[in-house]
Amino acid sequence: MSLALFGLSFVVALLAGMPVAIVLGLSSAVYIIAADLPLAVIPQKMFAGMDSFVLLSIPAFVLAGNIMNGGGITDRIIRFSNAIVGHLRGGLAQTNIVGSMIFAGISGTAAADAASQGAVLIPGMARVGYPVSYAAAVTAASAVVGPMIPPSVPMIIVGSLTGISVGQMFLAGAVPGVLLGLGMMVPAYLLAVRDNHPREVWKGWCEVWLSFRDAVWAMAMMGLVLFGIVGGFFTPTEAAVIAVIYAAVVGLFVYRELSWRHIPKLIADSAISGAAIMVLVGFANVFGWILASERVPQLLTDGIMAISSERWAVLILMNLLLLVVGMFMETIAALIILFPPLLAVATSVGIDPVHFATFGVLNLMIGLSTPPVGVCLFICASIARISIAEITRAIWPFLASNLVVLALVTAIPGLSLWLPSLFYR
């Protein structure tokens, strides 16, 4: 009975449109009360889920991204991206995608990418003749690159769950992240040819150099974080703090668009965002403990293995499961709840843990731009002032491209394992 009430309360709260963290906490509380367990279990399990040194890096990376964005980073990245690809067919759409690939090395989250770039590029694309639904769709689809190219909040979560090196995870996501961006440039070009989308005027190599020189300080943060961790100079948490200091120095003294009076608000906003993530992690840990105690993960893994124990079949089944879950559940919650049991299945059929983690995260990232509860869809639709139905109709070509990349990353382990193998032997 307690498990039935648990599932019913989860579904009802989710359909009611409650935030995912509240859904997880409410349904967990219903189960604990129905099972006559002490309510003290909730804070105990929440704290156990959040009590990880590596998770401290998440609010710091959020703060670093906010400081860089507040210091004029978005405009500089867009200018540089436009100088490189703006003259191609569908120039601003291509700029949007390339800008997301660059911005991914700073923000670490898809929502931050969608909000920052969307505020500038969606109105800008609409002004020069792009359909507003198309502009919003490109922004939402390209934002999923953010958590694949390091630094990445989901990869940090995976590292904390499994003990896999965060540096390995960062490197594993780099090539798939670049492939996502390059893949989305193809439908952007084809749609531009079909619909005669405008292109920007080529401004010459001088503009490329000037825009690169202006943006290089921002792009260097990714190199600082990645090679600092991979080189063993500092841990992910230390890297996040160093990224905050670097972002503040660049914003205050290099770009000089960040003033001291802005910093308290950026810290407060980042604290709220970071706290929201950590609360979600805590409630997801309670939810996951309940599922584990009821042997739901074991039933799930047994179900997959009962269908087939062939490696290729397990890969397909796990991809289908994660894609469906990603359409309905927030990424971090899905990782905490599903990743441990699915990892056990993956390793039992000979799938490398880093490879599984990479295509697993990629599945859930694609879910951020799919209906019915894709976070990036809601952000971009809100900026564009259009309905979810309108942006959904426009985003399918880019989702198809992302699914092709997902299939390649799943089928070819080397795409995710090549870079880690160079640095971790």
Short mmCIF file of C-alpha atoms in Angstrom, two decimals:
data_model
loop_
_atom_site.label_atom_id
_atom_site.label_comp_id
_atom_site.label_asym_id
_atom_site.label_seq_id
_atom_site.Cartn_x
_atom_site.Cartn_y
_atom_site.Cartn_z
CA MET A 1 0.00 0.00 0.00
CA SER A 2 2.78 2.44 0.88
CA LEU A 3 4.49 1.82 -2.48
CA ALA A 4 1.20 2.37 -4.33
CA LEU A 5 0.61 5.67 -2.52
CA PHE A 6 4.21 6.61 -3.25
CA GLY A 7 3.77 6.09 -6.98
CA LEU A 8 0.34 7.73 -7.08
CA SER A 9 1.50 10.85 -5.23
CA PHE A 10 4.52 11.12 -7.53
CA VAL A 11 2.41 10.97 -10.70
CA VAL A 12 -0.28 13.35 -9.38
CA ALA A 13 2.27 15.94 -8.21
CA LEU A 14 4.18 15.72 -11.49
CA LEU A 15 1.01 16.15 -13.56
CA ALA A 16 0.01 19.08 -11.34
CA GLY A 17 3.09 20.92 -12.56
CA MET A 18 4.95 21.10 -9.27
CA PRO A 19 8.74 21.64 -9.34
CA VAL A 20 10.56 18.33 -9.59
CA ALA A 21 12.29 18.79 -6.22
CA ILE A 22 8.90 19.26 -4.52
CA VAL A 23 7.49 16.25 -6.38
CA LEU A 24 10.31 14.04 -5.13
CA GLY A 25 10.11 15.37 -1.56
CA LEU A 26 6.31 15.16 -1.34
CA SER A 27 6.05 11.63 -2.70
CA SER A 28 8.89 10.52 -0.42
CA ALA A 29 7.11 12.01 2.61
CA VAL A 30 3.88 10.20 1.64
CA TYR A 31 5.73 6.89 1.50
CA ILE A 32 7.50 7.41 4.83
CA ILE A 33 4.25 8.32 6.59
CA ALA A 34 2.36 5.41 4.99
CA ALA A 35 5.15 2.99 5.92
CA ASP A 36 5.14 4.31 9.50
CA LEU A 37 8.80 5.32 9.34
CA PRO A 38 10.21 8.25 11.32
CA LEU A 39 10.20 11.53 9.41
CA ALA A 40 13.79 12.03 10.55
CA VAL A 41 14.71 9.70 7.68
CA ILE A 42 14.14 12.55 5.22
CA PRO A 43 16.79 14.98 6.54
CA GLN A 44 19.16 12.10 7.23
CA LYS A 45 19.03 10.80 3.68
CA MET A 46 19.05 14.31 2.22
CA PHE A 47 22.23 15.17 4.08
CA ALA A 48 23.81 11.84 3.11
CA GLY A 49 23.14 12.67 -0.56
CA MET A 50 24.56 16.18 -0.33
CA ASP A 51 27.54 15.31 1.88
CA SER A 52 30.09 15.11 -0.93
CA PHE A 53 33.14 17.31 -1.37
CA VAL A 54 32.88 17.24 -5.18
CA LEU A 55 29.30 18.57 -5.06
CA LEU A 56 30.64 21.79 -3.53
CA SER A 57 31.92 22.64 -6.99
CA ILE A 58 28.38 23.03 -8.38
CA PRO A 59 27.42 26.36 -6.73
CA ALA A 60 30.92 27.67 -7.44
CA PHE A 61 30.68 26.83 -11.15
CA VAL A 62 27.23 28.45 -11.23
CA LEU A 63 28.72 31.60 -9.68
CA ALA A 64 31.65 31.60 -12.12
CA GLY A 65 29.26 31.40 -15.07
CA ASN A 66 27.06 34.17 -13.70
CA ILE A 67 30.05 36.45 -13.09
CA MET A 68 31.37 35.88 -16.61
CA ASN A 69 27.94 36.50 -18.08
CA GLY A 70 27.49 39.64 -15.99
CA GLY A 71 30.86 40.83 -17.21
CA GLY A 72 29.85 40.98 -20.87
CA ILE A 73 30.83 37.48 -21.93
CA THR A 74 27.66 36.67 -23.91
CA ASP A 75 28.00 39.58 -26.33
CA ARG A 76 31.67 38.80 -26.97
CA ILE A 77 31.04 35.12 -27.65
CA ILE A 78 28.19 35.98 -30.02
CA ARG A 79 30.38 38.50 -31.84
CA PHE A 80 33.18 35.96 -32.26
CA SER A 81 30.78 33.21 -33.37
CA ASN A 82 29.17 35.58 -35.85
CA ALA A 83 32.58 36.52 -37.27
CA ILE A 84 33.31 32.83 -37.92
CA VAL A 85 30.01 31.48 -39.29
CA GLY A 86 27.66 34.44 -39.67
CA HIS A 87 28.31 34.64 -43.42
CA LEU A 88 27.07 31.08 -43.97
CA ARG A 89 23.49 30.29 -44.96
CA GLY A 90 21.30 30.94 -41.96
CA GLY A 91 24.12 32.95 -40.40
CA LEU A 92 22.54 33.85 -37.08
CA ALA A 93 21.30 30.30 -36.56
CA GLN A 94 24.84 29.05 -37.12
CA THR A 95 26.09 31.77 -34.76
CA ASN A 96 23.60 30.57 -32.16
CA ILE A 97 24.91 27.00 -32.34
CA VAL A 98 28.62 27.91 -32.35
CA GLY A 99 28.00 30.37 -29.53
CA SER A 100 26.43 27.58 -27.47
CA MET A 101 29.50 25.41 -28.05
CA ILE A 102 31.77 28.17 -26.76
CA PHE A 103 29.48 29.24 -23.93
CA ALA A 104 29.30 25.59 -22.82
CA GLY A 105 32.86 25.89 -21.57
CA ILE A 106 31.77 28.56 -19.12
CA SER A 107 28.26 27.88 -17.83
CA GLY A 108 28.14 24.09 -17.36
CA THR A 109 24.33 24.07 -17.54
CA ALA A 110 21.90 24.06 -20.45
CA ALA A 111 19.43 26.40 -18.74
CA ALA A 112 22.07 29.11 -18.30
CA ASP A 113 23.03 28.83 -21.97
CA ALA A 114 19.42 28.99 -23.15
CA ALA A 115 18.62 32.01 -20.97
CA SER A 116 21.79 34.00 -21.69
CA GLN A 117 22.00 33.47 -25.43
CA GLY A 118 18.24 33.41 -25.92
CA ALA A 119 17.81 36.87 -24.43
CA VAL A 120 20.13 38.26 -27.12
CA LEU A 121 19.73 36.02 -30.16
CA ILE A 122 16.01 35.19 -30.23
CA PRO A 123 14.95 38.86 -30.58
CA GLY A 124 17.94 39.50 -32.86
CA MET A 125 17.05 36.66 -35.21
CA ALA A 126 13.41 37.73 -35.30
CA ARG A 127 14.39 41.31 -36.23
CA VAL A 128 16.26 40.22 -39.37
CA GLY A 129 13.52 37.93 -40.66
CA TYR A 130 13.78 34.52 -38.97
CA PRO A 131 10.49 33.03 -37.72
CA VAL A 132 10.47 33.57 -33.96
CA SER A 133 9.53 29.93 -33.34
CA TYR A 134 12.57 28.83 -35.35
CA ALA A 135 14.85 31.21 -33.45
CA ALA A 136 13.60 29.84 -30.14
CA ALA A 137 13.95 26.25 -31.36
CA VAL A 138 17.58 26.70 -32.44
CA THR A 139 18.42 28.25 -29.08
CA ALA A 140 16.72 25.50 -27.07
CA ALA A 141 18.25 22.68 -29.12
CA SER A 142 21.78 24.08 -29.11
CA ALA A 143 21.67 24.70 -25.35
CA VAL A 144 21.91 20.95 -24.70
CA VAL A 145 25.57 21.18 -25.74
CA GLY A 146 26.26 23.09 -22.50
CA PRO A 147 26.43 20.15 -20.08
CA MET A 148 28.45 17.99 -22.49
CA ILE A 149 31.43 20.29 -23.07
CA PRO A 150 33.30 20.80 -19.76
CA PRO A 151 32.75 22.05 -17.14
CA SER A 152 29.51 20.15 -16.65
CA VAL A 153 27.22 19.95 -13.62
CA PRO A 154 25.70 16.55 -14.64
CA MET A 155 29.20 15.10 -15.10
CA ILE A 156 30.09 16.26 -11.59
CA ILE A 157 26.96 14.49 -10.29
CA VAL A 158 27.99 11.32 -12.12
CA GLY A 159 31.47 11.50 -10.61
CA SER A 160 30.04 11.88 -7.11
CA LEU A 161 27.70 8.91 -7.64
CA THR A 162 30.20 6.45 -9.08
CA GLY A 163 33.68 7.50 -8.07
CA ILE A 164 34.64 7.92 -11.73
CA SER A 165 37.17 10.71 -12.10
CA VAL A 166 35.42 14.01 -12.89
CA GLY A 167 38.36 14.83 -15.13
CA GLN A 168 37.67 11.69 -17.16
CA MET A 169 34.01 12.61 -17.40
CA PHE A 170 34.83 16.13 -18.56
CA LEU A 171 37.13 14.80 -21.29
CA ALA A 172 34.64 12.10 -22.32
CA GLY A 173 31.93 14.68 -23.00
CA ALA A 174 34.07 17.03 -25.09
CA VAL A 175 34.01 15.18 -28.44
CA PRO A 176 30.28 14.27 -28.26
CA GLY A 177 29.56 17.90 -27.34
CA VAL A 178 31.40 19.18 -30.40
CA LEU A 179 29.63 16.59 -32.56
CA LEU A 180 26.28 17.80 -31.25
CA GLY A 181 27.09 21.33 -32.33
CA LEU A 182 28.44 20.36 -35.75
CA GLY A 183 25.47 18.05 -36.28
CA MET A 184 22.95 20.82 -35.62
CA MET A 185 24.70 23.10 -38.10
CA VAL A 186 23.63 20.73 -40.88
CA PRO A 187 19.82 21.13 -40.50
CA ALA A 188 20.36 24.84 -39.84
CA TYR A 189 22.07 25.11 -43.25
CA LEU A 190 19.51 22.94 -45.06
CA LEU A 191 16.56 24.86 -43.59
CA ALA A 192 18.26 28.14 -44.48
CA VAL A 193 18.56 27.04 -48.10
CA ARG A 194 14.98 25.81 -48.22
CA ASP A 195 13.43 28.84 -46.52
CA ASN A 196 15.91 31.44 -47.82
CA HIS A 197 17.07 32.56 -44.38
CA PRO A 198 19.31 35.64 -44.36
CA ARG A 199 23.06 35.52 -43.95
CA GLU A 200 25.42 38.07 -42.45
CA VAL A 201 27.99 39.99 -44.46
CA TRP A 202 31.52 38.54 -44.29
CA LYS A 203 33.55 41.08 -42.35
CA GLY A 204 36.97 39.65 -43.09
CA TRP A 205 39.73 37.99 -41.12
CA CYS A 206 40.45 41.21 -39.29
CA GLU A 207 37.04 40.98 -37.56
CA VAL A 208 37.69 37.31 -36.76
CA TRP A 209 40.97 38.24 -35.08
CA LEU A 210 39.57 41.23 -33.21
CA SER A 211 36.54 39.32 -31.95
CA PHE A 212 38.71 36.36 -30.95
CA ARG A 213 41.10 38.64 -29.06
CA ASP A 214 38.11 40.15 -27.27
CA ALA A 215 36.59 36.78 -26.34
CA VAL A 216 39.73 34.75 -25.62
CA TRP A 217 39.78 35.67 -21.94
CA ALA A 218 36.35 34.15 -21.51
CA MET A 219 37.14 31.01 -23.54
CA ALA A 220 40.35 30.46 -21.58
CA MET A 221 38.34 29.60 -18.49
CA MET A 222 37.42 26.21 -19.94
CA GLY A 223 41.08 25.42 -20.56
CA LEU A 224 42.02 26.56 -17.06
CA VAL A 225 39.41 24.30 -15.47
CA LEU A 226 39.87 21.28 -17.71
CA PHE A 227 43.65 21.09 -17.85
CA GLY A 228 43.97 22.05 -14.18
CA ILE A 229 41.85 19.02 -13.22
CA VAL A 230 43.31 16.63 -15.79
CA GLY A 231 46.84 17.74 -14.98
CA GLY A 232 46.28 17.01 -11.30
CA PHE A 233 46.91 20.59 -10.22
CA PHE A 234 43.60 20.87 -8.37
CA THR A 235 40.39 18.99 -7.62
CA PRO A 236 37.06 19.86 -9.32
CA THR A 237 35.98 21.82 -6.24
CA GLU A 238 39.23 23.77 -6.16
CA ALA A 239 38.92 24.31 -9.92
CA ALA A 240 35.46 25.80 -9.41
CA VAL A 241 36.75 28.29 -6.83
CA ILE A 242 39.66 29.23 -9.09
CA ALA A 243 37.16 29.72 -11.93
CA VAL A 244 35.20 32.16 -9.72
CA ILE A 245 38.36 34.17 -8.99
CA TYR A 246 39.36 34.13 -12.67
CA ALA A 247 35.88 35.22 -13.78
CA ALA A 248 35.88 38.09 -11.28
CA VAL A 249 39.32 39.30 -12.39
CA VAL A 250 38.34 39.17 -16.07
CA GLY A 251 34.99 40.89 -15.49
CA LEU A 252 36.37 43.61 -13.20
CA PHE A 253 39.78 44.36 -14.67
CA VAL A 254 39.95 43.00 -18.23
CA TYR A 255 36.49 43.56 -19.72
CA ARG A 256 35.63 46.18 -17.08
CA GLU A 257 31.90 45.64 -17.56
CA LEU A 258 31.45 44.17 -14.09
CA SER A 259 31.34 46.55 -11.15
CA TRP A 260 31.76 45.75 -7.48
CA ARG A 261 28.15 46.71 -6.77
CA HIS A 262 26.94 43.92 -9.10
CA ILE A 263 28.80 41.17 -7.26
CA PRO A 264 26.48 40.84 -4.22
CA LYS A 265 23.46 40.27 -6.48
CA LEU A 266 25.37 37.75 -8.61
CA ILE A 267 26.39 35.89 -5.45
CA ALA A 268 22.81 35.90 -4.18
CA ASP A 269 21.41 34.68 -7.51
CA SER A 270 24.06 31.97 -7.72
CA ALA A 271 23.38 30.91 -4.12
CA ILE A 272 19.70 30.51 -4.95
CA SER A 273 20.46 28.48 -8.10
CA GLY A 274 23.07 26.37 -6.35
CA ALA A 275 20.77 25.76 -3.37
CA ALA A 276 17.97 24.69 -5.71
CA ILE A 277 20.29 22.12 -7.29
CA MET A 278 21.48 20.84 -3.91
CA VAL A 279 17.92 20.54 -2.57
CA LEU A 280 17.04 18.57 -5.69
CA VAL A 281 20.06 16.32 -5.07
CA GLY A 282 18.94 15.79 -1.47
CA PHE A 283 15.33 14.93 -2.27
CA ALA A 284 16.42 12.72 -5.18
CA ASN A 285 18.61 10.80 -2.76
CA VAL A 286 15.62 10.19 -0.45
CA PHE A 287 13.54 9.14 -3.46
CA GLY A 288 16.31 6.83 -4.66
CA TRP A 289 16.66 5.26 -1.20
CA ILE A 290 12.95 4.44 -1.19
CA LEU A 291 13.18 2.86 -4.63
CA ALA A 292 16.21 0.85 -3.54
CA SER A 293 14.50 -0.35 -0.38
CA GLU A 294 11.55 -1.53 -2.48
CA ARG A 295 13.95 -3.18 -4.97
CA VAL A 296 12.58 -1.16 -7.88
CA PRO A 297 16.03 -0.70 -9.49
CA GLN A 298 16.63 -4.45 -9.30
CA LEU A 299 13.27 -5.09 -10.96
CA LEU A 300 14.21 -2.59 -13.67
CA THR A 301 17.58 -4.17 -14.33
CA ASP A 302 16.12 -7.68 -14.21
CA GLY A 303 13.51 -6.56 -16.74
CA ILE A 304 16.17 -5.28 -19.13
CA MET A 305 18.26 -8.44 -18.79
CA ALA A 306 15.15 -10.62 -19.21
CA ILE A 307 14.49 -9.07 -22.61
CA SER A 308 18.06 -9.62 -23.76
CA SER A 309 21.57 -9.86 -22.36
CA GLU A 310 23.18 -9.02 -25.70
CA ARG A 311 25.32 -5.90 -25.48
CA TRP A 312 23.72 -4.16 -28.48
CA ALA A 313 20.20 -4.87 -27.22
CA VAL A 314 21.03 -3.57 -23.73
CA LEU A 315 22.43 -0.39 -25.28
CA ILE A 316 19.22 0.17 -27.25
CA LEU A 317 16.96 -0.55 -24.26
CA MET A 318 18.91 1.78 -21.95
CA ASN A 319 18.83 4.55 -24.54
CA LEU A 320 15.08 4.20 -24.98
CA LEU A 321 14.52 4.20 -21.22
CA LEU A 322 16.70 7.28 -20.63
CA LEU A 323 15.15 9.18 -23.54
CA VAL A 324 11.66 8.60 -22.15
CA VAL A 325 12.71 9.47 -18.60
CA GLY A 326 14.45 12.61 -19.87
CA MET A 327 11.19 13.79 -21.39
CA PHE A 328 9.49 13.79 -17.99
CA MET A 329 12.11 14.13 -15.26
CA GLU A 330 14.79 16.66 -14.36
CA THR A 331 18.30 15.55 -15.28
CA ILE A 332 19.91 15.47 -11.83
CA ALA A 333 17.02 13.56 -10.29
CA ALA A 334 17.09 11.02 -13.12
CA LEU A 335 20.85 10.57 -12.74
CA ILE A 336 20.67 9.92 -9.00
CA ILE A 337 17.73 7.54 -9.25
CA LEU A 338 18.57 5.55 -12.39
CA PHE A 339 22.31 5.77 -12.88
CA PRO A 340 23.54 3.29 -10.22
CA PRO A 341 21.30 0.35 -11.29
CA LEU A 342 21.79 1.00 -15.01
CA LEU A 343 25.55 1.24 -14.52
CA ALA A 344 25.49 -2.21 -12.96
CA VAL A 345 23.66 -3.54 -16.02
CA ALA A 346 26.09 -1.79 -18.36
CA THR A 347 29.21 -3.19 -16.71
CA SER A 348 27.70 -6.69 -16.57
CA VAL A 349 27.55 -6.80 -20.38
CA GLY A 350 30.98 -5.26 -20.87
CA ILE A 351 30.12 -1.58 -21.43
CA ASP A 352 32.80 0.80 -20.17
CA PRO A 353 31.50 2.92 -17.25
CA VAL A 354 32.79 6.17 -18.77
CA HIS A 355 31.18 5.31 -22.10
CA PHE A 356 27.87 4.52 -20.41
CA ALA A 357 28.02 7.71 -18.36
CA THR A 358 28.62 9.79 -21.48
CA PHE A 359 25.72 8.51 -23.57
CA GLY A 360 23.55 8.36 -20.45
CA VAL A 361 24.07 12.06 -19.76
CA LEU A 362 23.61 12.84 -23.46
CA ASN A 363 20.22 11.09 -23.42
CA LEU A 364 19.04 13.18 -20.52
CA MET A 365 20.40 16.37 -22.09
CA ILE A 366 18.33 15.76 -25.21
CA GLY A 367 15.33 15.50 -22.88
CA LEU A 368 15.87 19.15 -21.92
CA SER A 369 14.67 20.18 -25.37
CA THR A 370 11.81 17.71 -25.78
CA PRO A 371 8.17 18.06 -24.73
CA PRO A 372 6.34 17.81 -22.41
CA VAL A 373 8.66 19.15 -19.67
CA GLY A 374 11.86 20.20 -21.46
CA VAL A 375 13.38 23.01 -19.38
CA CYS A 376 15.09 24.66 -22.36
CA LEU A 377 11.81 24.62 -24.30
CA PHE A 378 10.06 26.53 -21.53
CA ILE A 379 12.89 29.07 -21.18
CA CYS A 380 13.12 29.83 -24.90
CA ALA A 381 9.35 29.83 -25.43
CA SER A 382 9.04 32.33 -22.58
CA ILE A 383 11.69 34.62 -24.09
CA ALA A 384 10.08 34.38 -27.54
CA ARG A 385 6.57 34.73 -26.11
CA ILE A 386 5.26 31.74 -28.03
CA SER A 387 3.51 28.53 -27.01
CA ILE A 388 5.23 25.22 -26.31
CA ALA A 389 3.40 23.77 -29.32
CA GLU A 390 4.96 26.35 -31.66
CA ILE A 391 8.53 25.78 -30.49
CA THR A 392 8.00 22.01 -30.50
CA ARG A 393 6.97 22.03 -34.15
CA ALA A 394 10.12 23.96 -35.08
CA ILE A 395 12.64 21.95 -33.05
CA TRP A 396 12.24 18.50 -34.63
CA PRO A 397 15.02 18.81 -37.27
CA PHE A 398 17.52 19.63 -34.52
CA LEU A 399 16.25 16.84 -32.27
CA ALA A 400 16.73 14.43 -35.17
CA SER A 401 20.32 15.62 -35.55
CA ASN A 402 20.93 15.16 -31.82
CA LEU A 403 19.52 11.63 -31.95
CA VAL A 404 21.91 10.77 -34.79
CA VAL A 405 24.82 11.96 -32.66
CA LEU A 406 23.47 9.96 -29.71
CA ALA A 407 23.41 6.84 -31.89
CA LEU A 408 27.02 7.44 -32.98
CA VAL A 409 28.24 8.04 -29.42
CA THR A 410 26.44 4.88 -28.24
CA ALA A 411 27.69 2.68 -31.08
CA ILE A 412 31.28 3.99 -31.18
CA PRO A 413 32.81 3.99 -27.67
CA GLY A 414 35.97 5.65 -28.98
CA LEU A 415 34.14 8.95 -29.44
CA SER A 416 33.84 9.28 -25.67
CA LEU A 417 36.85 7.22 -24.56
CA TRP A 418 39.55 8.59 -26.85
CA LEU A 419 40.37 11.78 -24.94
CA PRO A 420 40.29 10.15 -21.46
CA SER A 421 42.60 7.41 -22.74
CA LEU A 422 45.18 10.02 -23.72
CA PHE A 423 45.39 11.51 -20.22
CA TYR A 424 44.33 8.63 -17.93
CA ARG A 425 46.12 5.32 -18.43
#
